Backbone as ProteinMPNN parsed JSONL, in Angstrom:
{"seq_chain_A": "MRDSGEPTEITTRCGRRIIVSHAAIPSTSIRWVTVRVSSGQSGDHSEWISLNPAEAAELGAALIARATAN", "coords_chain_A": {"N_chain_A": [[25.787, 15.304, 3.537], [26.564, 13.169, 6.105], [27.622, 9.909, 6.944], [26.75, 8.335, 9.858], [27.222, 5.807, 10.607], [25.234, 4.461, 11.812], [22.117, 2.763, 11.178], [19.678, 4.245, 8.974], [16.375, 5.104, 9.443], [13.261, 5.399, 7.904], [9.9, 6.262, 8.057], [7.133, 5.811, 6.107], [4.229, 7.651, 4.935], [2.236, 5.781, 4.683], [2.84, 3.876, 6.511], [4.892, 2.07, 6.056], [8.173, 0.911, 6.776], [11.368, 1.986, 5.979], [14.601, 0.965, 5.947], [17.866, 1.928, 5.822], [21.101, 0.81, 5.555], [24.488, -0.35, 5.992], [27.066, -2.668, 5.035], [30.158, -4.403, 5.45], [33.11, -6.209, 4.595], [35.505, -6.9, 6.873], [38.889, -5.685, 6.742], [39.033, -5.579, 3.999], [38.169, -4.071, 0.832], [35.596, -4.505, 0.228], [32.297, -3.625, 0.234], [28.858, -2.773, 0.859], [25.545, -1.396, 0.39], [22.591, -1.727, 2.215], [19.088, -2.052, 1.856], [16.054, -2.162, 3.397], [12.62, -2.793, 3.193], [9.614, -2.604, 4.82], [6.466, -4.371, 4.9], [4.384, -2.975, 5.957], [2.283, -4.161, 7.097], [0.678, -6.173, 9.681], [2.805, -8.374, 11.487], [4.989, -7.633, 10.137], [6.488, -8.296, 7.737], [9.253, -8.095, 5.499], [11.074, -6.903, 2.643], [14.29, -6.945, 1.102], [17.177, -5.353, -0.356], [20.497, -5.516, -1.621], [23.077, -3.388, -2.443], [25.864, -2.452, -4.469], [28.376, 0.151, -4.028], [28.272, 1.842, -6.376], [25.78, 1.194, -7.515], [24.097, 1.982, -5.416], [24.596, 4.741, -5.385], [23.571, 5.411, -7.9], [20.856, 4.77, -7.547], [20.251, 6.612, -5.496], [20.646, 9.052, -6.887], [18.607, 8.827, -8.8], [16.331, 8.871, -7.147], [16.544, 11.443, -6.014], [16.334, 12.985, -8.337], [13.681, 12.413, -9.107], [12.3, 13.365, -6.868], [12.748, 16.076, -7.012], [11.713, 16.867, -9.385], [9.56, 18.773, -11.5]], "CA_chain_A": [[25.233, 14.356, 4.47], [27.628, 12.293, 6.581], [27.132, 8.642, 7.487], [27.143, 8.156, 11.249], [27.435, 4.395, 10.848], [23.971, 3.905, 12.298], [21.079, 2.653, 10.141], [18.713, 5.327, 8.838], [15.025, 4.557, 9.312], [12.246, 6.337, 7.432], [8.555, 5.703, 8.054], [6.327, 6.492, 5.093], [2.9, 8.045, 5.408], [1.349, 4.601, 4.706], [3.262, 2.995, 7.588], [6.027, 1.203, 5.726], [9.46, 1.352, 7.299], [12.504, 1.809, 5.083], [15.822, 1.02, 6.74], [19.059, 1.956, 4.98], [22.276, 0.52, 6.364], [25.616, -0.785, 5.175], [27.845, -3.795, 5.535], [31.489, -4.483, 4.861], [33.948, -7.319, 5.039], [36.683, -6.279, 7.487], [40.21, -5.817, 6.118], [38.915, -5.589, 2.54], [37.443, -2.909, 0.325], [34.262, -4.966, -0.154], [31.233, -3.043, 1.057], [27.6, -2.605, 0.149], [24.456, -0.701, 1.065], [21.391, -2.555, 2.299], [17.823, -1.336, 1.969], [14.964, -3.05, 3.79], [11.314, -2.13, 3.146], [8.593, -3.42, 5.467], [5.189, -4.446, 4.187], [3.416, -2.089, 6.584], [1.217, -5.021, 7.624], [1.015, -6.847, 10.931], [3.775, -9.416, 11.234], [6.15, -6.863, 9.694], [7.298, -8.919, 6.693], [9.995, -7.087, 4.748], [11.928, -7.281, 1.517], [15.517, -6.167, 1.164], [18.112, -5.412, -1.467], [21.878, -5.186, -1.314], [23.612, -2.65, -3.584], [27.252, -2.019, -4.355], [28.378, 1.613, -3.927], [27.841, 2.495, -7.616], [24.327, 1.007, -7.636], [23.458, 2.821, -4.399], [24.685, 6.126, -5.849], [22.631, 5.553, -9.02], [19.514, 4.8, -6.958], [20.117, 7.895, -4.812], [20.484, 10.095, -7.896], [17.278, 8.682, -9.393], [15.353, 9.331, -6.159], [16.631, 12.908, -5.933], [15.783, 13.54, -9.577], [12.208, 12.319, -9.055], [11.8, 14.2, -5.783], [12.881, 17.491, -7.349], [11.106, 17.127, -10.701], [8.339, 19.595, -11.458]], "C_chain_A": [[26.335, 13.374, 4.852], [27.009, 11.058, 7.206], [27.655, 8.461, 8.904], [27.469, 6.704, 11.554], [26.19, 3.695, 11.353], [22.979, 3.779, 11.145], [20.168, 3.883, 10.152], [17.35, 4.696, 8.633], [14.057, 5.669, 8.936], [10.904, 5.617, 7.497], [7.719, 6.507, 7.078], [4.953, 6.821, 5.653], [1.929, 6.871, 5.427], [1.829, 3.549, 5.708], [4.38, 2.018, 7.255], [7.292, 1.785, 6.332], [10.535, 1.032, 6.272], [13.758, 1.983, 5.934], [17.009, 0.913, 5.787], [20.269, 1.778, 5.895], [23.422, 0.152, 5.432], [26.3, -1.974, 5.832], [29.186, -3.787, 4.823], [32.18, -5.736, 5.37], [35.229, -6.698, 5.578], [37.973, -6.613, 6.73], [40.157, -5.97, 4.598], [38.221, -4.3, 2.119], [36.027, -3.285, -0.093], [33.235, -4.383, 0.809], [29.986, -2.887, 0.2], [26.594, -1.893, 1.028], [23.266, -1.645, 1.074], [20.171, -1.662, 2.494], [16.75, -2.361, 2.286], [13.669, -2.245, 3.804], [10.297, -3.067, 3.765], [7.305, -3.392, 4.656], [4.173, -3.452, 4.737], [2.256, -2.853, 7.194], [1.63, -5.6, 8.975], [1.919, -8.03, 10.596], [5.063, -8.858, 10.655], [7.065, -7.618, 8.729], [8.032, -7.826, 5.929], [10.771, -7.724, 3.608], [13.192, -6.44, 1.629], [16.321, -6.338, -0.11], [19.497, -5.025, -0.946], [22.491, -4.575, -2.569], [25.094, -2.356, -3.386], [27.256, -0.496, -4.345], [27.9, 2.326, -5.195], [26.333, 2.372, -7.806], [23.586, 1.888, -6.648], [23.48, 4.29, -4.813], [23.708, 6.379, -6.994], [21.192, 5.618, -8.515], [19.276, 6.139, -6.262], [19.885, 9.038, -5.794], [19.104, 10.038, -8.533], [16.197, 9.171, -8.426], [15.355, 10.854, -6.042], [16.04, 13.547, -7.176], [14.261, 13.512, -9.572], [11.638, 13.25, -7.997], [11.834, 15.684, -6.136], [12.292, 17.848, -8.7], [9.833, 17.95, -10.538], [7.152, 18.822, -11.918]], "O_chain_A": [[26.976, 12.804, 3.969], [26.002, 11.142, 7.91], [28.866, 8.437, 9.125], [27.944, 6.396, 12.646], [26.106, 2.467, 11.321], [22.995, 4.601, 10.229], [19.921, 4.481, 11.2], [17.179, 3.85, 7.755], [14.031, 6.732, 9.557], [10.788, 4.48, 7.039], [7.605, 7.727, 7.198], [4.566, 6.329, 6.712], [0.904, 6.935, 6.107], [1.285, 2.445, 5.75], [4.771, 1.218, 8.105], [7.46, 3.003, 6.393], [10.592, -0.084, 5.756], [13.952, 3.023, 6.564], [17.142, -0.06, 5.045], [20.435, 2.5, 6.878], [23.324, 0.329, 4.218], [26.128, -2.239, 7.021], [29.324, -3.233, 3.732], [31.863, -6.248, 6.444], [35.963, -6.044, 4.837], [38.111, -7.694, 6.155], [41.116, -6.433, 3.981], [37.745, -3.536, 2.958], [35.328, -2.475, -0.704], [33.286, -4.607, 2.018], [30.058, -2.873, -1.029], [26.76, -1.797, 2.244], [22.964, -2.285, 0.068], [20.221, -0.656, 3.201], [16.555, -3.318, 1.536], [13.621, -1.148, 4.359], [10.125, -4.195, 3.302], [7.088, -2.501, 3.834], [3.203, -3.121, 4.055], [1.34, -2.249, 7.752], [2.796, -5.523, 9.361], [1.796, -8.618, 9.522], [6.102, -9.519, 10.674], [8.286, -7.586, 8.884], [7.487, -6.74, 5.732], [11.075, -8.917, 3.619], [13.165, -5.344, 2.189], [16.174, -7.318, -0.839], [19.631, -4.302, 0.041], [22.432, -5.175, -3.642], [25.531, -2.048, -2.277], [26.221, 0.107, -4.632], [27.186, 3.324, -5.096], [25.677, 3.332, -8.211], [22.563, 2.48, -6.99], [22.497, 5.005, -4.617], [23.084, 7.438, -7.055], [20.399, 6.427, -8.997], [18.211, 6.736, -6.42], [19.03, 9.893, -5.565], [18.492, 11.077, -8.781], [15.243, 9.822, -8.852], [14.296, 11.479, -5.98], [15.322, 14.543, -7.082], [13.62, 14.478, -9.986], [10.594, 13.864, -8.214], [11.037, 16.464, -5.615], [12.359, 19.002, -9.122], [9.122, 17.822, -9.541], [6.042, 19.353, -11.948]]}, "name": "protein", "num_of_chains": 1, "seq": "MRDSGEPTEITTRCGRRIIVSHAAIPSTSIRWVTVRVSSGQSGDHSEWISLNPAEAAELGAALIARATAN"}
C-alpha cells in the first residue's frame, strides 16, 4: 500500500468517519500520523490522536491481527 499524500477516509457501517492523515515539520525528520474519528452524530464532533511512526505501525499491526483472527 503506497501513501498518496492524501488523507484516507473510511465510513463505518454505523456512520462514523475515520480520517487517517499525516503531518511533518519541513526540513526535519519529525513526522506523525493523525487519526480522527467522528462521533457519527449531528454536529460531527470528533476525537483525534497523533501517533509517531512506531506507534502507528503498532496500531496497524494490532488492527490487522484482529481483522484476520479466526
